[in-house]
mmCIF file of C-alpha atoms in Angstrom:
data_model
loop_
_atom_site.group_PDB
_atom_site.id
_atom_site.type_symbol
_atom_site.label_atom_id
_atom_site.label_comp_id
_atom_site.label_asym_id
_atom_site.label_seq_id
_atom_site.Cartn_x
_atom_site.Cartn_y
_atom_site.Cartn_z
ATOM 1 C CA ILE U 29 131.125 3.764 -88.415
ATOM 2 C CA VAL U 30 130.362 0.136 -87.617
ATOM 3 C CA ALA U 31 128.491 -2.662 -89.379
ATOM 4 C CA ILE U 32 125.777 -4.458 -87.402
ATOM 5 C CA LYS U 33 124.138 -7.711 -88.476
ATOM 6 C CA GLY U 34 120.353 -7.664 -88.397
ATOM 7 C CA ILE U 35 117.687 -10.106 -89.574
ATOM 8 C CA GLY U 36 117.727 -9.285 -93.297
ATOM 9 C CA GLY U 37 121.292 -8.120 -93.719
ATOM 10 C CA TYR U 38 123.911 -5.807 -92.289
ATOM 11 C CA HIS U 39 123.438 -2.116 -91.454
ATOM 12 C CA LEU U 40 126.137 0.537 -91.588
ATOM 13 C CA VAL U 41 125.714 2.585 -88.432
ATOM 14 C CA CYS U 42 126.988 5.927 -87.149
ATOM 15 C CA SER U 43 125.869 8.859 -85.038
ATOM 16 C CA PRO U 44 123.691 11.382 -86.903
ATOM 17 C CA PHE U 45 125.288 14.124 -84.739
ATOM 18 C CA ASN U 46 128.792 13.465 -86.117
ATOM 19 C CA ALA U 47 129.000 15.358 -89.418
ATOM 20 C CA ASP U 48 132.410 13.885 -90.257
ATOM 21 C CA ALA U 49 131.166 10.310 -89.758
ATOM 22 C CA VAL U 50 128.120 11.042 -91.933
ATOM 23 C CA ARG U 51 130.386 12.474 -94.650
ATOM 24 C CA ARG U 52 132.639 9.400 -94.563
ATOM 25 C CA LEU U 53 129.612 7.093 -94.609
ATOM 26 C CA ARG U 54 128.373 8.801 -97.773
ATOM 27 C CA ALA U 55 131.766 8.308 -99.373
ATOM 28 C CA MET U 56 131.823 4.638 -98.304
ATOM 29 C CA LYS U 57 128.444 3.923 -99.888
ATOM 30 C CA GLY U 58 128.868 6.209 -102.906
ATOM 31 C CA ARG U 59 125.686 8.001 -101.853
ATOM 32 C CA GLU U 60 125.926 11.700 -102.644
ATOM 33 C CA SER U 61 122.773 13.294 -101.275
ATOM 34 C CA LYS U 62 119.950 10.812 -100.700
ATOM 35 C CA PRO U 63 118.707 11.076 -97.060
ATOM 36 C CA PHE U 64 119.779 8.496 -94.499
ATOM 37 C CA ALA U 65 117.257 6.664 -92.307
ATOM 38 C CA VAL U 66 117.549 7.325 -88.582
ATOM 39 C CA MET U 67 116.577 4.781 -85.926
ATOM 40 C CA PHE U 68 115.235 6.342 -82.719
ATOM 41 C CA PRO U 69 115.194 4.636 -79.318
ATOM 42 C CA SER U 70 111.544 5.596 -78.726
ATOM 43 C CA LEU U 71 108.535 7.243 -80.289
ATOM 44 C CA GLU U 72 108.997 10.214 -77.969
ATOM 45 C CA THR U 73 112.548 10.770 -79.226
ATOM 46 C CA ALA U 74 111.402 10.555 -82.860
ATOM 47 C CA GLY U 75 108.783 13.218 -82.082
ATOM 48 C CA GLN U 76 111.538 15.633 -81.106
ATOM 49 C CA TYR U 77 112.863 15.601 -84.667
ATOM 50 C CA GLY U 78 109.813 14.959 -86.830
ATOM 51 C CA ALA U 79 106.089 15.625 -86.918
ATOM 52 C CA VAL U 80 104.747 12.255 -85.750
ATOM 53 C CA GLY U 81 100.963 12.266 -86.076
ATOM 54 C CA PRO U 82 98.555 9.414 -85.283
ATOM 55 C CA ALA U 83 99.021 7.794 -88.723
ATOM 56 C CA GLU U 84 102.821 7.953 -88.508
ATOM 57 C CA GLU U 85 102.718 6.636 -84.934
ATOM 58 C CA ALA U 86 100.631 3.642 -85.986
ATOM 59 C CA LEU U 87 103.134 2.778 -88.706
ATOM 60 C CA LEU U 88 106.182 3.290 -86.482
ATOM 61 C CA ARG U 89 104.690 1.057 -83.770
ATOM 62 C CA SER U 90 103.378 -1.599 -86.184
ATOM 63 C CA PRO U 91 104.874 -5.122 -86.136
ATOM 64 C CA GLU U 92 106.346 -4.493 -89.608
ATOM 65 C CA ARG U 93 108.527 -1.661 -88.176
ATOM 66 C CA PRO U 94 109.073 0.161 -91.516
ATOM 67 C CA ILE U 95 111.051 3.328 -92.086
ATOM 68 C CA VAL U 96 108.394 6.072 -92.031
ATOM 69 C CA LEU U 97 108.817 9.440 -93.732
ATOM 70 C CA VAL U 98 107.946 12.223 -91.255
ATOM 71 C CA GLU U 99 108.160 15.986 -91.741
ATOM 72 C CA ARG U 100 111.257 17.499 -90.138
ATOM 73 C CA SER U 101 110.261 19.687 -87.210
ATOM 74 C CA GLY U 102 113.360 20.308 -85.093
ATOM 75 C CA GLY U 103 116.435 18.658 -83.666
ATOM 76 C CA ASP U 104 120.050 19.375 -84.428
ATOM 77 C CA PHE U 105 121.142 16.816 -87.016
ATOM 78 C CA PRO U 106 123.735 18.055 -89.538
ATOM 79 C CA ASP U 107 122.269 18.904 -92.941
ATOM 80 C CA SER U 108 124.225 15.978 -94.398
ATOM 81 C CA VAL U 109 121.856 13.486 -92.699
ATOM 82 C CA CYS U 110 118.685 14.437 -94.591
ATOM 83 C CA GLY U 111 120.090 16.723 -97.273
ATOM 84 C CA ALA U 112 117.692 19.380 -98.480
ATOM 85 C CA GLY U 113 114.674 17.113 -98.053
ATOM 86 C CA ARG U 114 111.663 17.933 -95.920
ATOM 87 C CA PHE U 115 111.479 14.470 -94.404
ATOM 88 C CA ILE U 116 113.304 12.242 -91.974
ATOM 89 C CA GLY U 117 113.180 8.512 -92.591
ATOM 90 C CA ALA U 118 112.425 7.473 -89.010
ATOM 91 C CA PHE U 119 112.082 3.985 -87.581
ATOM 92 C CA LEU U 120 112.134 2.205 -84.246
ATOM 93 C CA PRO U 121 114.205 -0.799 -83.037
ATOM 94 C CA TYR U 122 112.945 -4.224 -84.074
ATOM 95 C CA THR U 123 115.686 -6.551 -82.814
ATOM 96 C CA PRO U 124 116.951 -7.056 -79.246
ATOM 97 C CA ILE U 125 120.449 -5.766 -80.037
ATOM 98 C CA GLN U 126 118.973 -2.585 -81.504
ATOM 99 C CA HIS U 127 116.914 -1.961 -78.352
ATOM 100 C CA LEU U 128 119.958 -2.470 -76.128
ATOM 101 C CA LEU U 129 122.242 -0.368 -78.306
ATOM 102 C CA LEU U 130 119.956 2.635 -78.742
ATOM 103 C CA GLN U 131 119.262 2.810 -75.004
ATOM 104 C CA GLN U 132 122.958 3.678 -74.669
ATOM 105 C CA THR U 133 123.540 5.781 -77.785
ATOM 106 C CA GLY U 134 120.332 7.612 -78.660
ATOM 107 C CA PRO U 135 119.422 8.042 -82.357
ATOM 108 C CA LEU U 136 121.620 6.308 -84.933
ATOM 109 C CA ILE U 137 121.833 6.356 -88.698
ATOM 110 C CA MET U 138 121.090 2.808 -89.876
ATOM 111 C CA THR U 139 121.523 2.297 -93.600
ATOM 112 C CA SER U 140 121.905 -0.881 -95.616
ATOM 113 C CA ALA U 141 125.463 -2.174 -95.847
ATOM 114 C CA ASN U 142 126.234 -1.962 -99.527
ATOM 115 C CA GLN U 143 127.594 0.232 -102.248
ATOM 116 C CA SER U 144 124.817 2.306 -103.813
ATOM 117 C CA GLU U 145 122.867 0.330 -106.436
ATOM 118 C CA LEU U 146 124.249 -3.003 -105.183
ATOM 119 C CA PRO U 147 122.295 -5.496 -103.003
ATOM 120 C CA ILE U 148 122.497 -5.372 -99.214
ATOM 121 C CA ILE U 149 125.261 -7.544 -97.714
ATOM 122 C CA TYR U 150 123.773 -10.365 -95.665
ATOM 123 C CA ASP U 151 126.446 -13.053 -95.310
ATOM 124 C CA ASP U 152 129.428 -12.904 -92.972
ATOM 125 C CA ASP U 153 132.136 -13.599 -95.568
ATOM 126 C CA SER U 154 130.993 -10.745 -97.814
ATOM 127 C CA MET U 155 130.800 -8.416 -94.820
ATOM 128 C CA LEU U 156 134.339 -9.343 -93.791
ATOM 129 C CA ALA U 157 135.574 -8.586 -97.324
ATOM 130 C CA PHE U 158 133.749 -5.227 -97.249
ATOM 131 C CA PHE U 159 135.326 -4.470 -93.866
ATOM 132 C CA GLN U 160 138.814 -5.173 -95.181
ATOM 133 C CA GLN U 161 138.252 -2.859 -98.160
ATOM 134 C CA HIS U 162 137.101 0.182 -96.139
ATOM 135 C CA GLN U 163 139.425 1.746 -93.600
ATOM 136 C CA ASP U 164 136.656 4.040 -92.315
ATOM 137 C CA LEU U 165 134.707 1.010 -91.065
ATOM 138 C CA ALA U 166 135.752 0.647 -87.410
ATOM 139 C CA GLY U 167 134.287 -2.773 -86.714
ATOM 140 C CA VAL U 168 131.623 -5.411 -87.344
ATOM 141 C CA LEU U 169 129.059 -6.618 -84.793
ATOM 142 C CA THR U 170 127.825 -10.029 -85.872
ATOM 143 C CA HIS U 171 126.002 -13.091 -84.524
ATOM 144 C CA ASN U 172 125.870 -16.784 -85.359
ATOM 145 C CA ARG U 173 122.383 -16.981 -86.896
ATOM 146 C CA LYS U 174 122.564 -17.420 -90.652
ATOM 147 C CA ILE U 175 120.386 -15.072 -92.728
ATOM 148 C CA LEU U 176 118.649 -17.125 -95.412
ATOM 149 C CA ARG U 177 117.054 -14.282 -97.406
ATOM 150 C CA ARG U 178 118.445 -10.760 -97.726
ATOM 151 C CA LEU U 179 115.753 -8.143 -97.128
ATOM 152 C CA ASP U 180 116.038 -4.376 -96.831
ATOM 153 C CA ASP U 181 113.950 -2.253 -94.500
ATOM 154 C CA SER U 182 110.590 -1.190 -95.915
ATOM 155 C CA VAL U 183 110.010 2.530 -96.518
ATOM 156 C CA VAL U 184 106.516 4.028 -96.287
ATOM 157 C CA ALA U 185 104.726 7.355 -95.944
ATOM 158 C CA ALA U 186 101.407 7.866 -94.165
ATOM 159 C CA VAL U 187 98.857 8.838 -96.832
ATOM 160 C CA ALA U 188 95.111 8.968 -96.167
ATOM 161 C CA GLY U 189 95.641 7.164 -92.872
ATOM 162 C CA GLY U 190 97.498 4.191 -94.344
ATOM 163 C CA PRO U 191 100.900 3.238 -95.755
ATOM 164 C CA GLN U 192 102.009 4.514 -99.144
ATOM 165 C CA PHE U 193 104.943 2.315 -100.143
ATOM 166 C CA ILE U 194 108.209 3.767 -101.317
ATOM 167 C CA ARG U 195 109.945 0.399 -100.846
ATOM 168 C CA ARG U 196 108.050 -2.778 -99.999
ATOM 169 C CA ALA U 197 110.409 -5.201 -98.246
ATOM 170 C CA ARG U 198 110.911 -6.463 -94.664
ATOM 171 C CA GLY U 199 107.613 -6.976 -92.860
ATOM 172 C CA TYR U 200 105.468 -6.846 -96.004
ATOM 173 C CA VAL U 201 107.118 -9.334 -98.402
ATOM 174 C CA PRO U 202 105.935 -11.939 -99.377
ATOM 175 C CA LEU U 203 102.435 -11.041 -98.113
ATOM 176 C CA PRO U 204 99.982 -10.953 -101.056
ATOM 177 C CA LEU U 205 97.706 -8.243 -102.395
ATOM 178 C CA THR U 206 94.168 -9.173 -103.445
ATOM 179 C CA LEU U 207 93.010 -8.290 -106.948
ATOM 180 C CA PRO U 208 89.910 -6.041 -107.150
ATOM 181 C CA ALA U 209 86.482 -7.633 -107.355
ATOM 182 C CA GLY U 210 85.460 -8.121 -110.961
ATOM 183 C CA VAL U 211 89.000 -8.749 -112.207
ATOM 184 C CA PRO U 212 89.241 -12.318 -113.547
ATOM 185 C CA ASP U 213 91.454 -14.724 -111.646
ATOM 186 C CA SER U 214 94.989 -14.772 -112.953
ATOM 187 C CA PRO U 215 96.814 -17.820 -114.254
ATOM 188 C CA ALA U 216 100.232 -18.389 -112.707
ATOM 189 C CA ILE U 217 102.199 -15.359 -113.951
ATOM 190 C CA LEU U 218 105.646 -13.894 -113.327
ATOM 191 C CA ALA U 219 105.994 -10.140 -113.917
ATOM 192 C CA CYS U 220 109.663 -9.197 -114.265
ATOM 193 C CA GLY U 221 109.792 -5.492 -113.473
ATOM 194 C CA ALA U 222 112.116 -2.935 -115.019
ATOM 195 C CA GLN U 223 115.834 -2.109 -114.923
ATOM 196 C CA GLN U 224 116.139 0.510 -112.191
ATOM 197 C CA LYS U 225 114.886 -0.103 -108.637
ATOM 198 C CA SER U 226 113.883 -3.459 -110.026
ATOM 199 C CA THR U 227 111.512 -5.884 -108.403
ATOM 200 C CA PHE U 228 109.268 -8.696 -109.609
ATOM 201 C CA CYS U 229 105.836 -10.097 -108.882
ATOM 202 C CA LEU U 230 104.152 -13.497 -108.902
ATOM 203 C CA ALA U 231 100.406 -13.864 -109.328
ATOM 204 C CA ALA U 232 97.915 -16.725 -109.224
ATOM 205 C CA GLY U 233 94.136 -16.710 -108.774
ATOM 206 C CA ASN U 234 93.121 -13.441 -107.112
ATOM 207 C CA LEU U 235 96.403 -13.022 -105.216
ATOM 208 C CA VAL U 236 99.470 -11.039 -106.241
ATOM 209 C CA TYR U 237 102.804 -11.516 -104.443
ATOM 210 C CA PRO U 238 105.217 -8.573 -104.900
ATOM 211 C CA GLY U 239 108.877 -9.339 -104.339
ATOM 212 C CA SER U 240 111.178 -6.959 -102.520
ATOM 213 C CA GLU U 241 113.149 -4.276 -104.335
ATOM 214 C CA ILE U 242 116.375 -5.746 -105.714
ATOM 215 C CA GLY U 243 118.126 -2.623 -106.959
ATOM 216 C CA ASP U 244 119.364 -1.449 -110.339
ATOM 217 C CA LEU U 245 120.140 -4.314 -112.702
ATOM 218 C CA GLY U 246 123.305 -2.657 -113.939
ATOM 219 C CA SER U 247 125.768 -5.064 -112.346
ATOM 220 C CA ARG U 248 126.330 -8.804 -112.535
ATOM 221 C CA GLU U 249 125.979 -9.078 -108.748
ATOM 222 C CA THR U 250 122.512 -7.509 -108.775
ATOM 223 C CA VAL U 251 121.356 -9.587 -111.735
ATOM 224 C CA ASP U 252 122.426 -12.758 -109.913
ATOM 225 C CA VAL U 253 120.492 -11.668 -106.815
ATOM 226 C CA TYR U 254 117.462 -10.874 -109.000
ATOM 227 C CA ARG U 255 117.467 -14.313 -110.619
ATOM 228 C CA GLY U 256 117.967 -16.059 -107.288
ATOM 229 C CA ALA U 257 115.171 -14.092 -105.602
ATOM 230 C CA ILE U 258 112.676 -15.067 -108.314
ATOM 231 C CA GLN U 259 113.557 -18.742 -108.049
ATOM 232 C CA ASP U 260 113.447 -18.575 -104.244
ATOM 233 C CA MET U 261 109.970 -16.999 -104.270
ATOM 234 C CA GLU U 262 108.686 -19.603 -106.724
ATOM 235 C CA ARG U 263 109.908 -22.377 -104.394
ATOM 236 C CA LEU U 264 108.501 -20.647 -101.317
ATOM 237 C CA LEU U 265 105.026 -20.247 -102.864
ATOM 238 C CA ARG U 266 105.209 -23.546 -104.787
ATOM 239 C CA LEU U 267 104.165 -21.614 -107.865
ATOM 240 C CA THR U 268 105.354 -22.382 -111.397
ATOM 241 C CA PRO U 269 104.604 -19.553 -113.866
ATOM 242 C CA GLU U 270 102.680 -20.369 -117.029
ATOM 243 C CA LYS U 271 103.203 -16.916 -118.568
ATOM 244 C CA ILE U 272 105.685 -14.100 -118.116
ATOM 245 C CA ILE U 273 105.334 -10.311 -118.398
ATOM 246 C CA CYS U 274 108.143 -7.839 -118.995
ATOM 247 C CA ASP U 275 108.954 -4.314 -120.164
ATOM 248 C CA LEU U 276 109.152 -3.331 -123.823
ATOM 249 C CA HIS U 277 112.800 -2.284 -123.543
ATOM 250 C CA PRO U 278 114.822 -4.982 -125.342
ATOM 251 C CA ARG U 279 118.049 -4.301 -123.392
ATOM 252 C CA TYR U 280 116.650 -4.424 -119.848
ATOM 253 C CA GLU U 281 118.125 -7.367 -117.953
ATOM 254 C CA SER U 282 114.601 -8.170 -116.742
ATOM 255 C CA THR U 283 113.429 -8.381 -120.380
ATOM 256 C CA ARG U 284 116.328 -10.669 -121.249
ATOM 257 C CA TYR U 285 115.428 -12.897 -118.300
ATOM 258 C CA ALA U 286 111.817 -13.099 -119.524
ATOM 259 C CA MET U 287 112.788 -13.877 -123.108
ATOM 260 C CA ALA U 288 115.101 -16.687 -122.004
ATOM 261 C CA ALA U 289 112.523 -18.349 -119.721
ATOM 262 C CA GLY U 290 110.896 -20.408 -122.465
ATOM 263 C CA LEU U 291 107.363 -19.229 -121.597
ATOM 264 C CA PRO U 292 104.747 -17.179 -123.486
ATOM 265 C CA VAL U 293 105.774 -13.523 -123.053
ATOM 266 C CA LEU U 294 103.614 -10.386 -122.878
ATOM 267 C CA GLN U 295 105.503 -7.069 -123.132
ATOM 268 C CA VAL U 296 103.950 -4.004 -121.502
ATOM 269 C CA GLN U 297 104.800 -0.338 -122.026
ATOM 270 C CA HIS U 298 106.650 1.104 -119.030
ATOM 271 C CA HIS U 299 104.369 4.017 -118.110
ATOM 272 C CA TYR U 300 101.184 2.033 -118.669
ATOM 273 C CA ALA U 301 102.559 -0.560 -116.250
ATOM 274 C CA HIS U 302 102.942 2.150 -113.600
ATOM 275 C CA ILE U 303 99.398 3.392 -114.105
ATOM 276 C CA ALA U 304 97.967 -0.132 -114.203
ATOM 277 C CA SER U 305 99.692 -0.945 -110.903
ATOM 278 C CA VAL U 306 98.048 2.075 -109.258
ATOM 279 C CA MET U 307 94.690 0.975 -110.673
ATOM 280 C CA ALA U 308 95.164 -2.521 -109.259
ATOM 281 C CA GLU U 309 96.288 -1.216 -105.874
ATOM 282 C CA ASN U 310 93.191 0.974 -105.597
ATOM 283 C CA GLY U 311 90.680 -1.437 -107.114
ATOM 284 C CA LEU U 312 89.967 0.661 -110.233
ATOM 285 C CA THR U 313 88.511 -1.124 -113.254
ATOM 286 C CA ASP U 314 86.794 1.701 -115.189
ATOM 287 C CA PRO U 315 88.776 3.785 -117.711
ATOM 288 C CA ILE U 316 90.818 6.570 -116.109
ATOM 289 C CA ILE U 317 93.139 9.397 -117.083
ATOM 290 C CA GLY U 318 96.573 8.218 -115.969
ATOM 291 C CA VAL U 319 99.494 10.641 -115.740
ATOM 292 C CA ALA U 320 102.983 9.130 -115.429
ATOM 293 C CA PHE U 321 105.991 11.389 -114.953
ATOM 294 C CA ASP U 322 108.467 8.587 -114.405
ATOM 295 C CA GLY U 323 111.555 9.609 -116.288
ATOM 296 C CA THR U 324 111.939 7.464 -119.391
ATOM 297 C CA GLY U 325 110.406 4.306 -120.780
ATOM 298 C CA TYR U 326 110.636 2.480 -124.106
ATOM 299 C CA GLY U 327 107.637 3.488 -126.238
ATOM 300 C CA ASP U 328 105.433 1.490 -128.584
ATOM 301 C CA ASP U 329 107.014 3.360 -131.518
ATOM 302 C CA GLY U 330 110.591 2.513 -130.498
ATOM 303 C CA THR U 331 111.344 5.988 -129.148
ATOM 304 C CA VAL U 332 111.944 6.961 -125.528
ATOM 305 C CA TRP U 333 108.755 8.133 -123.823
ATOM 306 C CA GLY U 334 108.383 10.227 -120.679
ATOM 307 C CA GLY U 335 105.695 12.467 -119.193
ATOM 308 C CA GLU U 336 102.701 10.466 -120.428
ATOM 309 C CA PHE U 337 98.949 11.168 -120.324
ATOM 310 C CA LEU U 338 97.163 7.870 -120.981
ATOM 311 C CA ILE U 339 93.481 6.955 -121.152
ATOM 312 C CA ALA U 340 93.928 3.642 -119.389
ATOM 313 C CA SER U 341 91.850 0.619 -118.438
ATOM 314 C CA PRO U 342 92.729 -2.968 -117.529
ATOM 315 C CA GLU U 343 92.344 -3.847 -121.214
ATOM 316 C CA GLY U 344 94.843 -1.315 -122.570
ATOM 317 C CA TYR U 345 95.454 2.375 -123.136
ATOM 318 C CA GLU U 346 95.408 5.298 -125.567
ATOM 319 C CA ARG U 347 98.276 7.790 -125.544
ATOM 320 C CA ALA U 348 96.329 11.025 -125.235
ATOM 321 C CA GLY U 349 99.229 13.425 -124.623
ATOM 322 C CA HIS U 350 102.895 13.667 -123.738
ATOM 323 C CA LEU U 351 105.786 16.064 -123.348
ATOM 324 C CA LYS U 352 107.490 17.227 -126.517
ATOM 325 C CA PRO U 353 110.295 14.819 -127.457
ATOM 326 C CA TYR U 354 113.898 16.031 -127.528
ATOM 327 C CA ARG U 355 117.286 14.483 -128.198
ATOM 328 C CA LEU U 356 119.208 12.756 -125.403
ATOM 329 C CA LEU U 357 122.976 13.105 -125.625
ATOM 330 C CA GLY U 358 124.522 9.903 -124.286
ATOM 331 C CA ALA U 359 121.322 7.808 -124.361
ATOM 332 C CA ASP U 360 120.592 6.261 -120.929
ATOM 333 C CA GLU U 361 123.510 8.121 -119.329
ATOM 334 C CA ALA U 362 121.698 11.403 -120.043
ATOM 335 C CA VAL U 363 119.058 10.365 -117.505
ATOM 336 C CA LYS U 364 121.691 10.373 -114.751
ATOM 337 C CA GLN U 365 123.710 13.296 -116.160
ATOM 338 C CA GLY U 366 121.079 15.833 -117.097
ATOM 339 C CA TRP U 367 123.667 18.527 -117.862
ATOM 340 C CA LYS U 368 124.424 16.774 -121.165
ATOM 341 C CA THR U 369 120.916 17.338 -122.481
ATOM 342 C CA ALA U 370 120.917 20.869 -121.022
ATOM 343 C CA GLU U 371 124.026 21.641 -123.109
ATOM 344 C CA ILE U 372 122.166 20.603 -126.276
ATOM 345 C CA GLY U 373 119.251 22.847 -125.354
ATOM 346 C CA ARG U 374 121.560 25.796 -124.683
ATOM 347 C CA ALA U 375 123.316 25.291 -127.995
ATOM 348 C CA HIS U 376 119.951 25.481 -129.828
ATOM 349 C CA VAL U 377 118.770 28.654 -128.067
#
């Protein structure tokens, strides 16, 4: 396992054919089962392991060079590379060193250099400290160009001939999205995102600028990166927010950031925010039935919601239906440790 410096941060790299290296890489990152992305030296090689159709090919060859989810169709990777999933996260080289390296090695696992839920390492001093802490890391390949902004690889799937974003980052950030016709121009707004897989968004006029995914705001390191990324984007776009939007949850770090900003604040229910984002992305302005199965979100009544059926429009929503509520043992920890809630259910049967 080696670390290789890229253009948005360091990758941790190993052979996908070496089951022991893959196992040790999972232990190093604290990543139990989530699939690893695999970089292939060519489109033809990727096609030997996944079903690469015309839409996937266009994304793999695009200048943005995202990780593209393709159906597994063959090859001899150990199960530990992709887990039980149907897909391989495939991508092609996008830096000179990657082209040179993969010509010699063939496919390589390339995953962000970090502990799970922490930001990608992008500066040399932090990478050296990481190297010294992990005996399984055999070496670091670096260069003398300073990385100004950390940025993970984007992850997409080909849906209806175009990209469906799983993670919008390198190649796509900070490019704007255009609001649908008929939606009034926005004042300068900062939307602060949620707690897990957190990101943020700046908007002005008819343009919306999504930030890259920061990670889970459960550590001081990630919160510092989150705050710095917002300030950096504001400087880059020369945009000073007049209003701020955040989640209803009072203990989210993103909510605390919004409340401390000294600006007018609008709080939005978690699942409605998901549905509204899909409406904006697809240019929908008429009322719709929105269904959000997104784990948990703080509800208007102060309880934890999840599994929501909302009659939604840009103006607001009506909660038309939802899953039956039940008690969570351990509060937020029950979301990550579902067996706790299962024990309650078994005790009541």
